[in-house]
Structure formats: structure tokens, C-alpha cells
Amino acid sequence: DIQMTQSPSTLSASVGDRVTITCRASQSIASWLAWYQQKPGKAPRLLIYKASSLQSGVPLRFSGSGSGTEFTLTISSLQPDDFATYYCQQYTGYSTFGQGTKVEIK
Amino acid sequence: QVQLQESGPGLVKPSETLSLTCTVSGDSISSYYWSWIRQSPGRGLEWIGYVYYSGTTNYNPSLKSRVTMSVDTSKNQFSLILTSVTAVDTAVYYCAAGAPGGSCSVCDNWFDPWGQGTLVTVSS
């Protein structure tokens, strides 16, 4: 199966910061990658699909890039509502997820 | 818009069978390939498998021998059965919408929306 590795595991940032999270696949997944945001006690929320397509209703400060084995999720200006855990997911046959990146208040 | 709601026992004894149902509202059960995903502190997010209203299924190879999924079109519901559970199967179980309905060569997809999740604890 394809392993997804996110870095960092935890990220401390302030409101207004530009934040970047990386996700690496153990083999090429083309652009078959999604990003999710999860808050405590809630289900994951889809942010990005096909590596760079913004899901309807998601703020424009979120963006995704990459292809092959390396991908990034960027939050251009961190807002109070963005403190959460973020996951990547590859979907090339059967899905696997990264271990998560927790964005916490600095 | 599609809404999903999981239901089922919150406590299952070791070696017994876990059974969950997801009720779909706001759309037809034929509109998507429906997945089950679970989350635990030790294993993170783990895709269990998907089912389509036609009966097509695809399961995670690591769970395939213990998993069965099915659809009840009359109730707009789909279900998960996981046999011979152990403490490792303790998790929050989510149902989610995946690939749009129809033919597909690879029916894996992003997931949206998700149900709120239900905690299942395996303990005697």
C-alpha cells in the first residue's frame, strides 16, 4: 500500500502567519490527493481535491499544490478558525491517509 | 445536500461482530460509492472499504477477511459488518460519500461529506 508521510507533525503559528504543510507519498500518485481539516470531536472536512482544486465553500486562503510524490497545503494568512489538525489522503486504488499535522497557537 | 448519520452499538465484546448502519438523506443511495472510514489514536484514519447500490464492493486488504458491506435501497441505508473484533478495532467509525455513482475503472475518491462519526469500543 502507498504510505503518506506528513511534516511537520505539529506546527506552532500565529494569526496572520503563512503556513505550509507537506505530504509525501511513497510512490507516485499523480494528482490523486486530497486535504482535510479536522477539529476535535468533529469529522474531517474536505478542503482540497485533485491536489489543487478548492472545495466549494472553502476560504481562498487555502491552496494546494504538487504532483507525483510531493504535495503542499498552504494557508496564506492563518485565521483563528484554522487551528486544527490537517490530513492528506491519496486515492489511487484504495485510500490511505497521512498521520496528520496539528496547527496550534504559538 | 447529502447528509449522513451513523448508528449502531457503542460497545462490542471481543470476538463478536460489529454492525453499523449509515442513513443517507438529501440524495439517492445510487448517487455515490459509499465508504466506511475509522479513526483511532493508534492507527489514525483508516479506510475500510466502499459499497455501491449495485452490490459492488472494494475493501481494504488488511481488513478484507472480516468485512462485509451492503446497501438497503428501500431504506436509503448502507451497512458495515466487521467480524471477530478485538481491542484494536476500537475507533470512531465514519461513513462518507466517495466517487459519484456510475461506472468507474478506479472508484477510489476523495470523501465528502462525512457523517458525524460514532465511537465503537471493543471491551468485555
CSV table of N, CA, C and O in Angstrom, one decimal, chain A:
chain,number,residue,atom,x,y,z
A,1,ASP,N,0.8,-1.2,0.0
A,1,ASP,CA,0.0,0.0,0.0
A,1,ASP,C,0.9,1.3,0.0
A,1,ASP,O,2.1,1.2,0.3
A,2,ILE,N,0.3,2.4,-0.4
A,2,ILE,CA,1.0,3.6,-0.5
A,2,ILE,C,1.0,4.3,0.8
A,2,ILE,O,-0.1,4.6,1.4
A,3,GLN,N,2.2,4.7,1.3
A,3,GLN,CA,2.3,5.3,2.6
A,3,GLN,C,2.4,6.8,2.4
A,3,GLN,O,3.0,7.3,1.5
A,4,MET,N,1.7,7.6,3.2
A,4,MET,CA,1.6,9.0,3.2
A,4,MET,C,2.3,9.6,4.4
A,4,MET,O,1.9,9.2,5.5
A,5,THR,N,3.3,10.4,4.3
A,5,THR,CA,4.0,11.0,5.4
A,5,THR,C,3.9,12.5,5.4
A,5,THR,O,4.3,13.2,4.4
A,6,GLN,N,3.3,13.0,6.5
A,6,GLN,CA,3.2,14.5,6.6
A,6,GLN,C,4.3,15.1,7.5
A,6,GLN,O,4.8,14.4,8.4
A,7,SER,N,4.6,16.3,7.2
A,7,SER,CA,5.6,17.0,8.0
A,7,SER,C,5.2,18.5,8.0
A,7,SER,O,4.7,19.1,7.0
A,8,PRO,N,5.3,19.2,9.2
A,8,PRO,CA,5.7,18.6,10.5
A,8,PRO,C,4.5,17.9,11.1
A,8,PRO,O,3.4,18.0,10.6
A,9,SER,N,4.7,17.2,12.2
A,9,SER,CA,3.6,16.6,13.0
A,9,SER,C,2.8,17.7,13.7
A,9,SER,O,1.6,17.6,13.9
A,10,THR,N,3.6,18.7,14.2
A,10,THR,CA,3.0,19.8,14.9
A,10,THR,C,3.6,21.1,14.4
A,10,THR,O,4.8,21.1,14.1
A,11,LEU,N,2.8,22.1,14.3
A,11,LEU,CA,3.2,23.4,13.8
A,11,LEU,C,2.7,24.5,14.7
A,11,LEU,O,1.4,24.5,14.9
A,12,SER,N,3.5,25.3,15.3
A,12,SER,CA,3.1,26.4,16.1
A,12,SER,C,3.1,27.7,15.3
A,12,SER,O,4.2,28.0,14.7
A,13,ALA,N,2.0,28.4,15.2
A,13,ALA,CA,2.0,29.6,14.4
A,13,ALA,C,1.0,30.6,15.0
A,13,ALA,O,0.2,30.3,15.9
A,14,SER,N,1.1,31.8,14.5
A,14,SER,CA,0.3,32.9,15.0
A,14,SER,C,-0.7,33.4,13.9
A,14,SER,O,-0.5,33.1,12.7
A,15,VAL,N,-1.7,34.0,14.4
A,15,VAL,CA,-2.7,34.5,13.4
A,15,VAL,C,-2.0,35.5,12.4
A,15,VAL,O,-1.2,36.3,12.8
A,16,GLY,N,-2.3,35.3,11.2
A,16,GLY,CA,-1.7,36.1,10.1
A,16,GLY,C,-0.5,35.4,9.5
A,16,GLY,O,-0.1,35.9,8.4
A,17,ASP,N,0.0,34.4,10.1
A,17,ASP,CA,1.2,33.7,9.5
A,17,ASP,C,0.8,32.9,8.2
A,17,ASP,O,-0.3,32.5,8.1
A,18,ARG,N,1.8,32.8,7.4
A,18,ARG,CA,1.7,31.9,6.2
A,18,ARG,C,2.2,30.5,6.7
A,18,ARG,O,3.2,30.4,7.2
A,19,VAL,N,1.3,29.5,6.5
A,19,VAL,CA,1.6,28.1,7.0
A,19,VAL,C,1.7,27.2,5.8
A,19,VAL,O,0.8,27.2,4.9
A,20,THR,N,2.7,26.3,5.8
A,20,THR,CA,2.8,25.3,4.8
A,20,THR,C,3.0,23.9,5.4
A,20,THR,O,3.8,23.7,6.3
A,21,ILE,N,2.2,23.0,5.0
A,21,ILE,CA,2.2,21.6,5.4
A,21,ILE,C,2.6,20.7,4.2
A,21,ILE,O,2.1,20.9,3.1
A,22,THR,N,3.5,19.8,4.4
A,22,THR,CA,4.0,18.9,3.3
A,22,THR,C,3.5,17.5,3.5
A,22,THR,O,3.4,17.0,4.6
A,23,CYS,N,3.1,16.9,2.4
A,23,CYS,CA,2.7,15.5,2.4
A,23,CYS,C,3.5,14.7,1.3
A,23,CYS,O,3.5,15.2,0.1
A,24,ARG,N,4.1,13.6,1.7
A,24,ARG,CA,4.9,12.9,0.7
A,24,ARG,C,4.4,11.5,0.6
A,24,ARG,O,4.0,10.8,1.6
A,25,ALA,N,4.3,11.0,-0.7
A,25,ALA,CA,3.8,9.7,-1.0
A,25,ALA,C,4.9,8.7,-1.2
A,25,ALA,O,6.0,9.2,-1.8
A,26,SER,N,4.8,7.5,-0.9
A,26,SER,CA,5.8,6.5,-1.0
A,26,SER,C,6.1,6.1,-2.5
A,26,SER,O,7.1,5.5,-2.8
A,27,GLN,N,5.1,6.4,-3.3
A,27,GLN,CA,5.3,6.3,-4.8
A,27,GLN,C,4.4,7.3,-5.5
A,27,GLN,O,3.5,7.9,-4.8
A,28,SER,N,4.5,7.5,-6.8
A,28,SER,CA,3.8,8.5,-7.5
A,28,SER,C,2.3,8.2,-7.4
A,28,SER,O,1.8,7.1,-7.6
A,29,ILE,N,1.6,9.3,-7.1
A,29,ILE,CA,0.1,9.2,-7.1
A,29,ILE,C,-0.5,10.3,-8.0
A,29,ILE,O,-1.6,10.7,-7.9
A,30,ALA,N,0.3,10.8,-9.0
A,30,ALA,CA,-0.1,11.8,-9.9
A,30,ALA,C,-0.7,13.0,-9.1
A,30,ALA,O,0.0,13.5,-8.3
A,31,SER,N,-1.9,13.3,-9.3
A,31,SER,CA,-2.6,14.4,-8.6
A,31,SER,C,-3.7,13.9,-7.8
A,31,SER,O,-4.6,14.7,-7.4
A,32,TRP,N,-3.7,12.6,-7.5
A,32,TRP,CA,-4.8,12.0,-6.7
A,32,TRP,C,-4.7,12.2,-5.2
A,32,TRP,O,-4.5,11.2,-4.5
A,33,LEU,N,-4.8,13.4,-4.8
A,33,LEU,CA,-4.5,13.8,-3.4
A,33,LEU,C,-5.6,14.8,-2.9
A,33,LEU,O,-6.0,15.7,-3.6
A,34,ALA,N,-6.0,14.5,-1.7
A,34,ALA,CA,-7.0,15.4,-1.0
A,34,ALA,C,-6.4,15.9,0.3
A,34,ALA,O,-5.6,15.2,0.9
A,35,TRP,N,-6.9,17.0,0.8
A,35,TRP,CA,-6.6,17.6,2.1
A,35,TRP,C,-7.8,17.8,2.9
A,35,TRP,O,-8.9,18.2,2.3
A,36,TYR,N,-7.7,17.5,4.2
A,36,TYR,CA,-8.9,17.7,5.1
A,36,TYR,C,-8.4,18.5,6.3
A,36,TYR,O,-7.3,18.4,6.7
A,37,GLN,N,-9.4,19.1,6.9
A,37,GLN,CA,-9.2,19.8,8.2
A,37,GLN,C,-10.1,19.1,9.2
A,37,GLN,O,-11.3,18.8,8.9
A,38,GLN,N,-9.6,18.8,10.4
A,38,GLN,CA,-10.4,18.2,11.4
A,38,GLN,C,-10.2,18.9,12.8
A,38,GLN,O,-9.1,19.2,13.2
A,39,LYS,N,-11.4,19.2,13.4
A,39,LYS,CA,-11.4,19.8,14.7
A,39,LYS,C,-11.8,18.8,15.7
A,39,LYS,O,-12.5,17.8,15.4
A,40,PRO,N,-11.4,19.0,17.0
A,40,PRO,CA,-11.7,17.9,18.0
A,40,PRO,C,-13.2,17.6,18.0
A,40,PRO,O,-14.1,18.4,18.1
A,41,GLY,N,-13.5,16.3,18.0
A,41,GLY,CA,-14.9,15.8,18.1
A,41,GLY,C,-15.7,15.9,16.9
A,41,GLY,O,-16.9,15.6,16.9
A,42,LYS,N,-15.1,16.3,15.8
A,42,LYS,CA,-15.8,16.5,14.5
A,42,LYS,C,-15.2,15.6,13.4
A,42,LYS,O,-14.0,15.1,13.5
A,43,ALA,N,-16.0,15.4,12.4
A,43,ALA,CA,-15.5,14.6,11.2
A,43,ALA,C,-14.5,15.5,10.4
A,43,ALA,O,-14.6,16.7,10.5
A,44,PRO,N,-13.6,14.9,9.7
A,44,PRO,CA,-12.8,15.7,8.7
A,44,PRO,C,-13.7,16.4,7.7
A,44,PRO,O,-14.7,15.9,7.3
A,45,ARG,N,-13.2,17.6,7.3
A,45,ARG,CA,-13.8,18.4,6.3
A,45,ARG,C,-12.9,18.5,5.1
A,45,ARG,O,-11.8,18.9,5.2
A,46,LEU,N,-13.5,18.3,4.0
A,46,LEU,CA,-12.7,18.3,2.7
A,46,LEU,C,-12.4,19.8,2.4
A,46,LEU,O,-13.2,20.7,2.3
A,47,LEU,N,-11.1,20.0,2.1
A,47,LEU,CA,-10.6,21.3,1.7
A,47,LEU,C,-10.2,21.4,0.3
A,47,LEU,O,-10.6,22.3,-0.5
A,48,ILE,N,-9.4,20.4,-0.1
A,48,ILE,CA,-8.8,20.4,-1.5
A,48,ILE,C,-8.9,19.0,-2.0
A,48,ILE,O,-8.7,18.0,-1.3
A,49,TYR,N,-9.2,18.9,-3.3
A,49,TYR,CA,-9.1,17.6,-4.0
A,49,TYR,C,-8.4,17.7,-5.3
A,49,TYR,O,-8.1,18.9,-5.8
A,50,LYS,N,-7.9,16.6,-5.9
A,50,LYS,CA,-7.1,16.6,-7.1
A,50,LYS,C,-5.9,17.5,-6.9
A,50,LYS,O,-5.5,18.3,-7.8
A,51,ALA,N,-5.3,17.5,-5.7
A,51,ALA,CA,-4.1,18.2,-5.3
A,51,ALA,C,-4.2,19.7,-5.2
A,51,ALA,O,-3.6,20.3,-4.3
A,52,SER,N,-5.1,20.3,-6.1
A,52,SER,CA,-5.1,21.8,-6.1
A,52,SER,C,-6.5,22.4,-6.3
A,52,SER,O,-6.6,23.6,-6.4
A,53,SER,N,-7.5,21.6,-6.3
A,53,SER,CA,-8.9,22.1,-6.6
A,53,SER,C,-9.5,22.4,-5.2
A,53,SER,O,-9.6,21.5,-4.3
A,54,LEU,N,-10.0,23.7,-5.1
A,54,LEU,CA,-10.6,24.1,-3.8
A,54,LEU,C,-12.0,23.6,-3.7
A,54,LEU,O,-12.8,23.9,-4.7
A,55,GLN,N,-12.4,23.0,-2.7
A,55,GLN,CA,-13.8,22.5,-2.5
A,55,GLN,C,-14.6,23.8,-2.3
A,55,GLN,O,-14.2,24.8,-1.7
A,56,SER,N,-15.9,23.7,-2.8
A,56,SER,CA,-16.8,24.8,-2.7
A,56,SER,C,-17.0,25.2,-1.2
A,56,SER,O,-17.2,24.3,-0.3
A,57,GLY,N,-17.0,26.5,-1.0
A,57,GLY,CA,-17.2,27.0,0.4
A,57,GLY,C,-16.0,27.1,1.2
A,57,GLY,O,-16.0,27.7,2.3
A,58,VAL,N,-14.8,26.6,0.8
A,58,VAL,CA,-13.6,26.7,1.5
A,58,VAL,C,-12.9,28.0,1.2
A,58,VAL,O,-12.8,28.5,0.0
A,59,PRO,N,-12.5,28.7,2.2
A,59,PRO,CA,-11.9,30.1,2.0
A,59,PRO,C,-10.7,30.0,1.1
A,59,PRO,O,-9.9,29.1,1.0
A,60,LEU,N,-10.5,31.1,0.3
A,60,LEU,CA,-9.5,31.2,-0.7
A,60,LEU,C,-8.1,31.2,-0.1
A,60,LEU,O,-7.1,31.1,-0.8
A,61,ARG,N,-7.9,31.4,1.2
A,61,ARG,CA,-6.6,31.4,1.8
A,61,ARG,C,-6.0,30.0,1.8
A,61,ARG,O,-4.8,29.9,2.1
A,62,PHE,N,-6.8,29.0,1.6
A,62,PHE,CA,-6.3,27.6,1.5
A,62,PHE,C,-5.9,27.3,0.0
A,62,PHE,O,-6.7,27.6,-0.9
A,63,SER,N,-4.8,26.7,-0.2
A,63,SER,CA,-4.4,26.3,-1.5
A,63,SER,C,-3.6,25.0,-1.4
A,63,SER,O,-2.9,24.8,-0.4
A,64,GLY,N,-3.6,24.3,-2.5
A,64,GLY,CA,-2.8,23.0,-2.6
A,64,GLY,C,-2.0,23.0,-3.8
A,64,GLY,O,-2.4,23.6,-4.9
A,65,SER,N,-0.9,22.3,-3.8
A,65,SER,CA,0.0,22.2,-4.9
A,65,SER,C,0.7,20.9,-4.9
A,65,SER,O,0.7,20.2,-3.9
A,66,GLY,N,1.4,20.5,-6.0
A,66,GLY,CA,2.2,19.4,-6.1
A,66,GLY,C,1.6,18.3,-7.0
A,66,GLY,O,0.5,18.4,-7.4
A,67,SER,N,2.5,17.3,-7.3
A,67,SER,CA,2.1,16.2,-8.1
A,67,SER,C,3.2,15.1,-7.9
A,67,SER,O,4.3,15.4,-7.5
A,68,GLY,N,2.8,13.9,-8.3
A,68,GLY,CA,3.8,12.8,-8.2
A,68,GLY,C,3.9,12.3,-6.7
A,68,GLY,O,3.0,11.6,-6.3
A,69,THR,N,4.9,12.7,-6.0
A,69,THR,CA,5.1,12.3,-4.6
A,69,THR,C,5.2,13.4,-3.6
A,69,THR,O,5.2,13.0,-2.4
A,70,GLU,N,5.2,14.6,-4.0
A,70,GLU,CA,5.3,15.7,-3.0
A,70,GLU,C,4.2,16.7,-3.2
A,70,GLU,O,4.1,17.3,-4.3
A,71,PHE,N,3.6,17.0,-2.1
A,71,PHE,CA,2.4,17.9,-2.1
A,71,PHE,C,2.5,18.9,-0.9
A,71,PHE,O,3.1,18.6,0.1
A,72,THR,N,1.9,20.1,-1.1
A,72,THR,CA,1.8,21.0,0.0
A,72,THR,C,0.4,21.6,0.1
A,72,THR,O,-0.3,21.8,-0.9
A,73,LEU,N,0.1,21.9,1.3
A,73,LEU,CA,-1.1,22.6,1.7
A,73,LEU,C,-0.6,23.9,2.3
A,73,LEU,O,0.2,23.9,3.2
A,74,THR,N,-1.1,25.1,1.7
A,74,THR,CA,-0.7,26.4,2.2
A,74,THR,C,-1.9,27.1,2.7
A,74,THR,O,-3.0,27.2,2.1
A,75,ILE,N,-1.8,27.8,3.9
A,75,ILE,CA,-2.8,28.7,4.4
A,75,ILE,C,-2.1,30.1,4.3
A,75,ILE,O,-1.1,30.3,5.0
A,76,SER,N,-2.6,31.0,3.5
A,76,SER,CA,-1.8,32.2,3.2
A,76,SER,C,-1.8,33.1,4.4
A,76,SER,O,-0.8,33.8,4.6
A,77,SER,N,-2.8,33.2,5.2
A,77,SER,CA,-2.9,34.0,6.4
A,77,SER,C,-3.7,33.3,7.4
A,77,SER,O,-5.0,33.4,7.3
A,78,LEU,N,-3.1,32.8,8.4
A,78,LEU,CA,-3.8,31.9,9.4
A,78,LEU,C,-4.8,32.7,10.2
A,78,LEU,O,-4.5,33.8,10.7
A,79,GLN,N,-6.0,32.1,10.2
A,79,GLN,CA,-7.1,32.8,11.0
A,79,GLN,C,-7.4,31.9,12.2
A,79,GLN,O,-7.1,30.7,12.3
A,80,PRO,N,-8.0,32.5,13.2
A,80,PRO,CA,-8.3,31.8,14.5
A,80,PRO,C,-9.1,30.5,14.2
A,80,PRO,O,-8.9,29.5,14.9
A,81,ASP,N,-9.9,30.4,13.2
A,81,ASP,CA,-10.7,29.2,12.9
A,81,ASP,C,-9.9,28.1,12.3
A,81,ASP,O,-10.3,27.0,12.2
A,82,ASP,N,-8.6,28.4,11.9
A,82,ASP,CA,-7.8,27.4,11.2
A,82,ASP,C,-7.0,26.5,12.1
A,82,ASP,O,-6.3,25.6,11.7
A,83,PHE,N,-7.0,26.8,13.4
A,83,PHE,CA,-6.2,26.0,14.4
A,83,PHE,C,-7.0,24.6,14.5
A,83,PHE,O,-8.1,24.6,15.0
A,84,ALA,N,-6.3,23.6,14.0
A,84,ALA,CA,-7.0,22.3,13.8
A,84,ALA,C,-5.9,21.3,13.3
A,84,ALA,O,-4.7,21.7,13.3
A,85,THR,N,-6.3,20.1,13.0
A,85,THR,CA,-5.4,19.1,12.5
A,85,THR,C,-5.7,18.9,11.0
A,85,THR,O,-6.9,18.8,10.7
A,86,TYR,N,-4.7,18.7,10.2
A,86,TYR,CA,-4.8,18.6,8.8
A,86,TYR,C,-4.3,17.3,8.3
A,86,TYR,O,-3.2,16.8,8.8
A,87,TYR,N,-5.0,16.6,7.4
A,87,TYR,CA,-4.7,15.3,6.9
A,87,TYR,C,-4.6,15.3,5.4
A,87,TYR,O,-5.5,16.0,4.7
A,88,CYS,N,-3.7,14.6,4.8
A,88,CYS,CA,-3.7,14.3,3.4
A,88,CYS,C,-4.2,12.9,3.1
A,88,CYS,O,-4.1,12.1,4.0
A,89,GLN,N,-4.7,12.7,2.0
A,89,GLN,CA,-5.3,11.4,1.6
A,89,GLN,C,-4.9,11.1,0.1
A,89,GLN,O,-5.2,12.0,-0.7
A,90,GLN,N,-4.4,10.0,-0.2
A,90,GLN,CA,-4.2,9.6,-1.6
A,90,GLN,C,-5.4,8.6,-1.9
A,90,GLN,O,-5.8,7.8,-1.1
A,91,TYR,N,-5.8,8.7,-3.2
A,91,TYR,CA,-6.9,7.8,-3.6
A,91,TYR,C,-6.6,7.3,-5.0
A,91,TYR,O,-7.3,7.6,-6.0
A,92,THR,N,-5.7,6.4,-5.1
A,92,THR,CA,-5.3,5.8,-6.4
A,92,THR,C,-5.8,4.3,-6.5
A,92,THR,O,-5.5,3.7,-7.6
A,93,GLY,N,-6.5,3.8,-5.6
A,93,GLY,CA,-7.0,2.4,-5.7
A,93,GLY,C,-7.7,2.1,-4.4
A,93,GLY,O,-8.8,1.7,-4.4
A,94,TYR,N,-6.9,2.1,-3.3
A,94,TYR,CA,-7.6,2.2,-2.1
A,94,TYR,C,-6.9,3.2,-1.2
A,94,TYR,O,-5.7,3.4,-1.2
A,95,SER,N,-7.7,4.0,-0.5
A,95,SER,CA,-7.2,5.2,0.1
A,95,SER,C,-6.3,5.0,1.3
A,95,SER,O,-6.5,4.0,2.1
A,96,THR,N,-5.3,5.8,1.5
A,96,THR,CA,-4.6,5.9,2.7
A,96,THR,C,-4.4,7.4,3.1
A,96,THR,O,-4.4,8.2,2.2
A,97,PHE,N,-4.2,7.6,4.4
A,97,PHE,CA,-4.1,9.0,4.9
A,97,PHE,C,-2.8,9.2,5.5
A,97,PHE,O,-2.1,8.3,6.0
A,98,GLY,N,-2.4,10.5,5.6
A,98,GLY,CA,-1.2,10.8,6.4
A,98,GLY,C,-1.6,10.8,7.8
A,98,GLY,O,-2.7,10.6,8.2
A,99,GLN,N,-0.6,10.9,8.7
A,99,GLN,CA,-0.7,10.8,10.1
A,99,GLN,C,-1.3,12.1,10.8
A,99,GLN,O,-1.6,12.1,11.9
A,100,GLY,N,-1.3,13.2,10.0
A,100,GLY,CA,-1.9,14.4,10.5
A,100,GLY,C,-0.8,15.4,10.9
A,100,GLY,O,0.3,15.1,11.3
A,101,THR,N,-1.2,16.7,10.8
A,101,THR,CA,-0.4,17.8,11.2
A,101,THR,C,-1.2,18.7,12.1
A,101,THR,O,-2.3,19.2,11.6
A,102,LYS,N,-0.9,18.9,13.3
A,102,LYS,CA,-1.6,19.7,14.2
A,102,LYS,C,-1.1,21.2,14.1
A,102,LYS,O,0.1,21.4,14.4
A,103,VAL,N,-2.0,22.1,13.8
A,103,VAL,CA,-1.6,23.5,13.8
A,103,VAL,C,-2.1,24.1,15.1
A,103,VAL,O,-3.3,24.2,15.3
A,104,GLU,N,-1.2,24.6,15.9
A,104,GLU,CA,-1.5,25.1,17.2
A,104,GLU,C,-1.1,26.5,17.4
A,104,GLU,O,-0.3,27.1,16.6
A,105,ILE,N,-1.7,27.2,18.4
A,105,ILE,CA,-1.4,28.6,18.6
A,105,ILE,C,0.0,28.8,19.2
A,105,ILE,O,0.4,28.1,20.2
A,106,LYS,N,0.8,29.7,18.6
A,106,LYS,CA,2.1,29.9,19.1
A,106,LYS,C,2.1,30.8,20.4
A,106,LYS,O,1.3,31.8,20.4
